[in-house]
Amino acid sequence: MTSEITLFVNPTAGRGRGARAAQPAASALRAAGFSVRTVLGEDAADGLTRAREAVEAGTGALVAVGGDGMANLALQAVAGTRTPLGLVAVGTGNDFARALGVPVRDPAAAGRLIAEALKGDRVQDVDLGRVNGSWFGTVLASGFDSRVNDRGNRMRLPVGRFRYDLAMLAELAAFRPVPYRLTLDDGATREIDATLVAVGNGSSYGGGMRICPGADLGDGLFDITVVGDCSRTTLLKVFPKVYRGTHVDHPVVSTYRASRVELVAEGVTGYADGEPLGPLPLTAECIPAAVRVALP
C-alpha cells in the first residue's frame, strides 16, 4: 500500500469544524509516517471528481473529514474498490462513524486510529446500501422524517439542528399517514398506511436516533422499521423512545429484515445518510462487503 493518504475535506461541516479538523488529523497521519495531500472541491460534484481521481491514482486511503454528508460523498468514490475509507467525523450527526465505533469530534484521535489501522491491517469490509447506483452507509428515510428534512432544507433560519426541531413541529401540525406499498425479498407486497418507513444498513440517523436499533453493518441485510398509522399523540409518545431504540416494542411499530426492499408512495422523498435521493418509488439493495473501512 502506498504511504500517501488523501484527506477529503468539507470545510463547512459542523459550522467550520471540517476545516479546523483537517490539520490535527493530517498531523497525526504525518507523525505516523504517511504523506498527506488534501482534496477540496468547489462543490460536491467537483469534490467527488477529485476524490475519484485520487482513488484511481492509487491513494493509500481516502479519509473523509466532515459529517455524514461528506462520508456519503466519499462512499461514492471508494465503494466497490479496494481503497480503504477513513472517517474524521466532525459534522452534526456523525451516525456512520458511530455505527463503526470510530472517534467523533476528536480529529487527532481519529487520525491516530486511521494510521494505526492502516499500519496494523485493521481494515474491515462492511456492507452498504445502494439505490439507483448511489451508495449509503446508514439509513434510507422516507415519510414523516423525510418531510421534516424537506422542510428543514427549505428554511434559512435558524441554523444547526434547531432548524429541524422547528421543522418537526411544523410537520406535526400537517401530519397525515401515507399509503405505502412495501415489497421485500420474498416478493410479497404489503399495503400499509405508515407514518414513516426507515431502511437501515446502520442503526441510527439524525445524530443518534436509533431508528433501526438491530441493524448490523456486516450481516448482508437491512433492518426495516415501519411506524404505522397513528395519531399525533401516539407519535409524540413513541418518538422520544427512538434515542434508546425501544420504540420497536410499541404495537404501532413493525420491523422486517431483507436484502432488498422496494418502497412505493405518493409525494414522499427518500433521503439516505441525510442526502436526498429523489421521490419514491425507490428500490434499495444491501451490498455485502461493499467498502473497506479503517476501524478501531
Short mmCIF file of C-alpha atoms in Angstrom, two decimals:
data_model
loop_
_atom_site.label_atom_id
_atom_site.label_comp_id
_atom_site.label_asym_id
_atom_site.label_seq_id
_atom_site.Cartn_x
_atom_site.Cartn_y
_atom_site.Cartn_z
CA MET A 1 0.00 0.00 0.00
CA THR A 2 1.28 3.48 -0.85
CA SER A 3 2.13 5.73 2.08
CA GLU A 4 0.21 8.66 0.57
CA ILE A 5 -3.13 9.39 2.20
CA THR A 6 -5.80 11.68 0.74
CA LEU A 7 -7.81 13.93 3.06
CA PHE A 8 -11.21 14.66 1.53
CA VAL A 9 -12.36 17.77 3.36
CA ASN A 10 -15.67 19.57 3.72
CA PRO A 11 -14.66 22.98 5.10
CA THR A 12 -18.25 23.86 6.08
CA ALA A 13 -19.06 20.71 8.10
CA GLY A 14 -20.22 21.40 11.65
CA ARG A 15 -20.18 25.16 11.00
CA GLY A 16 -16.48 25.22 10.20
CA ARG A 17 -15.27 22.22 12.21
CA GLY A 18 -14.35 20.43 8.98
CA ALA A 19 -11.71 22.97 8.04
CA ARG A 20 -10.33 23.13 11.58
CA ALA A 21 -10.28 19.34 11.92
CA ALA A 22 -8.17 18.71 8.84
CA GLN A 23 -4.94 19.99 10.42
CA PRO A 24 -4.79 17.80 13.57
CA ALA A 25 -5.90 14.76 11.57
CA ALA A 26 -3.18 15.40 8.98
CA SER A 27 -0.60 15.96 11.72
CA ALA A 28 -1.45 12.60 13.32
CA LEU A 29 -1.12 10.82 9.97
CA ARG A 30 2.20 12.51 9.17
CA ALA A 31 3.53 11.65 12.63
CA ALA A 32 2.83 8.01 11.79
CA GLY A 33 4.92 8.26 8.62
CA PHE A 34 2.26 8.90 5.99
CA SER A 35 2.40 11.66 3.42
CA VAL A 36 -0.86 13.59 3.20
CA ARG A 37 -2.49 15.51 0.40
CA THR A 38 -5.78 17.37 0.72
CA VAL A 39 -8.68 17.38 -1.73
CA LEU A 40 -11.13 20.29 -1.67
CA GLY A 41 -13.82 20.66 -4.29
CA GLU A 42 -15.50 23.83 -5.48
CA ASP A 43 -18.77 21.98 -4.85
CA ALA A 44 -19.88 18.41 -4.15
CA ALA A 45 -19.64 17.29 -7.77
CA ASP A 46 -16.15 18.73 -8.19
CA GLY A 47 -15.04 17.26 -4.87
CA LEU A 48 -16.29 13.82 -5.86
CA THR A 49 -14.46 14.03 -9.20
CA ARG A 50 -11.23 14.86 -7.39
CA ALA A 51 -11.75 12.09 -4.83
CA ARG A 52 -12.35 9.54 -7.58
CA GLU A 53 -9.19 10.71 -9.34
CA ALA A 54 -7.22 10.14 -6.13
CA VAL A 55 -8.65 6.63 -5.76
CA GLU A 56 -7.91 5.80 -9.40
CA ALA A 57 -4.36 7.11 -8.94
CA GLY A 58 -3.81 4.60 -6.14
CA THR A 59 -4.02 6.62 -2.93
CA GLY A 60 -3.41 4.52 0.18
CA ALA A 61 -6.70 5.61 1.73
CA LEU A 62 -9.40 8.24 1.32
CA VAL A 63 -10.10 10.00 4.62
CA ALA A 64 -13.38 11.93 4.77
CA VAL A 65 -13.24 14.96 7.09
CA GLY A 66 -16.74 16.22 7.85
CA GLY A 67 -20.11 14.78 8.73
CA ASP A 68 -22.41 12.12 7.31
CA GLY A 69 -22.83 14.07 4.09
CA MET A 70 -19.08 14.03 3.49
CA ALA A 71 -18.86 10.36 4.43
CA ASN A 72 -21.66 9.67 1.93
CA LEU A 73 -19.80 11.57 -0.80
CA ALA A 74 -16.61 9.64 -0.04
CA LEU A 75 -18.53 6.36 -0.33
CA GLN A 76 -19.36 7.22 -3.93
CA ALA A 77 -15.60 7.30 -4.62
CA VAL A 78 -14.41 4.20 -2.73
CA ALA A 79 -17.34 1.74 -2.71
CA GLY A 80 -16.58 -1.29 -4.83
CA THR A 81 -12.82 -0.58 -4.80
CA ARG A 82 -10.08 -1.87 -2.52
CA THR A 83 -9.17 1.64 -1.33
CA PRO A 84 -9.80 1.94 2.43
CA LEU A 85 -12.04 4.66 3.83
CA GLY A 86 -11.15 6.55 7.00
CA LEU A 87 -13.52 8.87 8.87
CA VAL A 88 -12.69 12.04 10.76
CA ALA A 89 -16.22 12.71 11.97
CA VAL A 90 -16.78 16.37 12.86
CA GLY A 91 -20.25 17.03 11.47
CA THR A 92 -23.60 17.44 13.16
CA GLY A 93 -24.85 13.83 13.13
CA ASN A 94 -21.85 11.53 12.53
CA ASP A 95 -24.07 8.43 12.50
CA PHE A 96 -21.89 6.37 10.17
CA ALA A 97 -18.89 6.96 12.44
CA ARG A 98 -20.98 5.99 15.48
CA ALA A 99 -22.02 2.75 13.77
CA LEU A 100 -18.37 1.94 13.06
CA GLY A 101 -17.22 2.81 16.58
CA VAL A 102 -14.68 5.44 15.48
CA PRO A 103 -14.00 8.69 17.38
CA VAL A 104 -16.47 11.53 16.97
CA ARG A 105 -15.39 15.20 17.09
CA ASP A 106 -11.82 14.30 18.04
CA PRO A 107 -9.83 14.70 14.80
CA ALA A 108 -6.43 13.97 16.31
CA ALA A 109 -7.69 10.69 17.82
CA ALA A 110 -9.38 9.80 14.54
CA GLY A 111 -6.16 10.47 12.62
CA ARG A 112 -4.17 8.27 15.01
CA LEU A 113 -6.77 5.48 14.74
CA ILE A 114 -6.68 5.58 10.93
CA ALA A 115 -2.86 5.46 10.92
CA GLU A 116 -2.79 2.53 13.35
CA ALA A 117 -5.50 0.68 11.43
CA LEU A 118 -3.70 1.06 8.10
CA LYS A 119 -0.34 0.03 9.57
CA GLY A 120 -1.81 -2.86 11.55
CA ASP A 121 -4.07 -4.06 8.73
CA ARG A 122 -7.18 -3.36 10.83
CA VAL A 123 -9.26 -2.68 7.75
CA GLN A 124 -12.62 -4.40 7.54
CA ASP A 125 -15.18 -4.85 4.79
CA VAL A 126 -18.65 -3.57 5.71
CA ASP A 127 -22.00 -3.55 3.94
CA LEU A 128 -23.56 -0.60 2.15
CA GLY A 129 -26.97 0.17 0.76
CA ARG A 130 -27.37 1.07 -2.90
CA VAL A 131 -30.21 2.93 -4.63
CA ASN A 132 -30.04 3.67 -8.36
CA GLY A 133 -26.25 3.43 -8.27
CA SER A 134 -25.85 5.68 -5.20
CA TRP A 135 -24.35 4.23 -2.03
CA PHE A 136 -25.35 4.87 1.58
CA GLY A 137 -23.96 3.76 4.92
CA THR A 138 -26.66 4.46 7.48
CA VAL A 139 -30.41 4.82 6.88
CA LEU A 140 -32.76 5.44 3.97
CA ALA A 141 -35.54 7.57 5.46
CA SER A 142 -38.99 8.11 4.00
CA GLY A 143 -42.26 9.52 5.30
CA PHE A 144 -42.56 11.85 8.27
CA ASP A 145 -38.80 12.04 8.85
CA SER A 146 -38.04 12.82 5.21
CA ARG A 147 -40.74 15.52 5.19
CA VAL A 148 -39.02 17.09 8.19
CA ASN A 149 -35.81 17.04 6.12
CA ASP A 150 -37.64 18.61 3.16
CA ARG A 151 -38.99 21.43 5.31
CA GLY A 152 -35.74 21.95 7.22
CA ASN A 153 -33.78 22.23 3.98
CA ARG A 154 -36.16 24.96 2.78
CA MET A 155 -35.70 27.01 5.97
CA ARG A 156 -32.93 29.62 6.06
CA LEU A 157 -33.11 30.20 9.82
CA PRO A 158 -32.30 29.13 12.45
CA VAL A 159 -29.00 27.36 11.77
CA GLY A 160 -27.96 23.97 13.11
CA ARG A 161 -30.15 21.17 14.44
CA PHE A 162 -32.69 23.59 15.98
CA ARG A 163 -33.94 24.27 12.47
CA TYR A 164 -35.00 20.63 12.16
CA ASP A 165 -36.68 20.72 15.57
CA LEU A 166 -38.85 23.59 14.31
CA ALA A 167 -39.44 21.76 11.04
CA MET A 168 -40.62 18.73 13.01
CA LEU A 169 -43.16 20.82 14.94
CA ALA A 170 -44.45 22.31 11.70
CA GLU A 171 -44.77 18.88 10.07
CA LEU A 172 -46.63 17.53 13.10
CA ALA A 173 -49.28 20.19 12.55
CA ALA A 174 -49.82 18.95 8.98
CA PHE A 175 -49.21 15.29 9.76
CA ARG A 176 -51.09 12.56 7.87
CA PRO A 177 -50.09 8.88 7.45
CA VAL A 178 -49.13 7.88 3.91
CA PRO A 179 -50.29 4.78 1.95
CA TYR A 180 -47.22 2.67 1.15
CA ARG A 181 -46.58 -0.41 -0.91
CA LEU A 182 -43.65 -2.32 0.57
CA THR A 183 -42.05 -5.26 -1.26
CA LEU A 184 -39.28 -7.31 0.39
CA ASP A 185 -37.08 -10.21 -0.74
CA ASP A 186 -39.84 -12.77 -0.70
CA GLY A 187 -41.82 -10.80 -3.27
CA ALA A 188 -44.85 -10.46 -1.00
CA THR A 189 -46.32 -6.96 -1.22
CA ARG A 190 -47.56 -5.22 1.91
CA GLU A 191 -50.07 -2.40 1.52
CA ILE A 192 -49.79 -0.26 4.64
CA ASP A 193 -50.64 3.21 5.91
CA ALA A 194 -47.42 4.38 7.55
CA THR A 195 -46.06 7.38 9.35
CA LEU A 196 -42.58 6.50 8.17
CA VAL A 197 -40.53 3.65 6.72
CA ALA A 198 -36.80 3.54 7.50
CA VAL A 199 -34.38 1.13 5.80
CA GLY A 200 -31.32 0.68 7.98
CA ASN A 201 -27.90 -0.53 6.94
CA GLY A 202 -26.71 1.24 10.09
CA SER A 203 -28.80 1.70 13.19
CA SER A 204 -29.16 5.47 13.56
CA TYR A 205 -29.74 8.78 11.84
CA GLY A 206 -30.16 12.37 12.96
CA GLY A 207 -27.26 12.26 15.40
CA GLY A 208 -28.02 9.12 17.40
CA MET A 209 -31.71 8.41 16.77
CA ARG A 210 -31.66 4.59 16.76
CA ILE A 211 -34.50 4.12 14.30
CA CYS A 212 -33.25 0.63 13.27
CA PRO A 213 -31.59 -0.49 16.52
CA GLY A 214 -30.82 -4.03 15.41
CA ALA A 215 -29.04 -3.10 12.18
CA ASP A 216 -25.65 -4.74 11.65
CA LEU A 217 -23.12 -3.45 9.11
CA GLY A 218 -21.83 -6.96 8.47
CA ASP A 219 -24.86 -9.23 8.07
CA GLY A 220 -25.81 -8.54 4.44
CA LEU A 221 -29.32 -7.44 5.44
CA PHE A 222 -31.26 -4.25 6.06
CA ASP A 223 -33.31 -3.77 9.18
CA ILE A 224 -36.57 -2.08 8.18
CA THR A 225 -38.65 -0.12 10.69
CA VAL A 226 -42.25 0.77 9.87
CA VAL A 227 -44.15 3.17 12.11
CA GLY A 228 -47.76 2.53 11.18
CA ASP A 229 -50.87 4.68 11.10
CA CYS A 230 -51.00 6.53 14.40
CA SER A 231 -52.26 9.76 15.92
CA ARG A 232 -50.10 12.79 16.65
CA THR A 233 -50.38 11.95 20.34
CA THR A 234 -49.08 8.41 19.79
CA LEU A 235 -46.28 9.68 17.56
CA LEU A 236 -45.21 12.14 20.25
CA LYS A 237 -45.15 9.28 22.78
CA VAL A 238 -43.21 6.93 20.51
CA PHE A 239 -40.72 9.40 19.08
CA PRO A 240 -38.59 10.03 22.22
CA LYS A 241 -38.02 6.28 22.51
CA VAL A 242 -36.10 6.35 19.24
CA TYR A 243 -32.98 7.59 21.04
CA ARG A 244 -32.88 4.36 23.07
CA GLY A 245 -34.16 2.13 20.29
CA THR A 246 -37.08 0.97 22.43
CA HIS A 247 -39.73 2.33 20.04
CA VAL A 248 -39.67 -1.03 18.23
CA ASP A 249 -41.54 -2.56 21.18
CA HIS A 250 -44.58 -0.32 20.61
CA PRO A 251 -47.60 -2.02 18.93
CA VAL A 252 -47.70 0.62 16.17
CA VAL A 253 -44.15 -0.31 15.05
CA SER A 254 -43.30 -3.28 12.81
CA THR A 255 -39.83 -4.49 11.85
CA TYR A 256 -38.55 -6.61 8.97
CA ARG A 257 -35.21 -7.85 7.64
CA ALA A 258 -34.36 -8.13 3.95
CA SER A 259 -31.52 -7.64 1.49
CA ARG A 260 -33.78 -5.81 -0.98
CA VAL A 261 -36.73 -3.51 -0.42
CA GLU A 262 -38.95 -1.56 -2.80
CA LEU A 263 -40.80 1.48 -1.41
CA VAL A 264 -43.74 2.99 -3.27
CA ALA A 265 -45.66 6.03 -2.02
CA GLU A 266 -47.01 9.27 -3.46
CA GLY A 267 -45.46 12.61 -2.58
CA VAL A 268 -42.61 11.21 -0.48
CA THR A 269 -38.90 11.95 -0.92
CA GLY A 270 -36.28 9.40 0.09
CA TYR A 271 -33.17 10.52 1.99
CA ALA A 272 -30.09 8.37 2.64
CA ASP A 273 -27.32 9.49 5.02
CA GLY A 274 -29.31 12.72 5.20
CA GLU A 275 -28.88 13.35 1.46
CA PRO A 276 -31.89 13.49 -0.93
CA LEU A 277 -32.25 10.50 -3.26
CA GLY A 278 -35.40 11.67 -5.01
CA PRO A 279 -39.08 10.79 -4.89
CA LEU A 280 -40.42 7.31 -4.27
CA PRO A 281 -40.69 4.71 -5.75
CA LEU A 282 -37.16 3.64 -4.82
CA THR A 283 -35.54 0.22 -4.56
CA ALA A 284 -32.68 -0.33 -2.10
CA GLU A 285 -30.28 -3.28 -2.10
CA CYS A 286 -27.88 -4.26 0.66
CA ILE A 287 -24.47 -5.00 -0.89
CA PRO A 288 -22.26 -7.15 1.38
CA ALA A 289 -18.64 -6.10 1.97
CA ALA A 290 -19.00 -3.11 -0.35
CA VAL A 291 -16.38 -0.87 1.27
CA ARG A 292 -13.16 -1.27 3.29
CA VAL A 293 -13.07 0.84 6.44
CA ALA A 294 -10.32 1.66 8.94
CA LEU A 295 -11.65 0.50 12.32
CA PRO A 296 -10.51 0.57 15.97
#
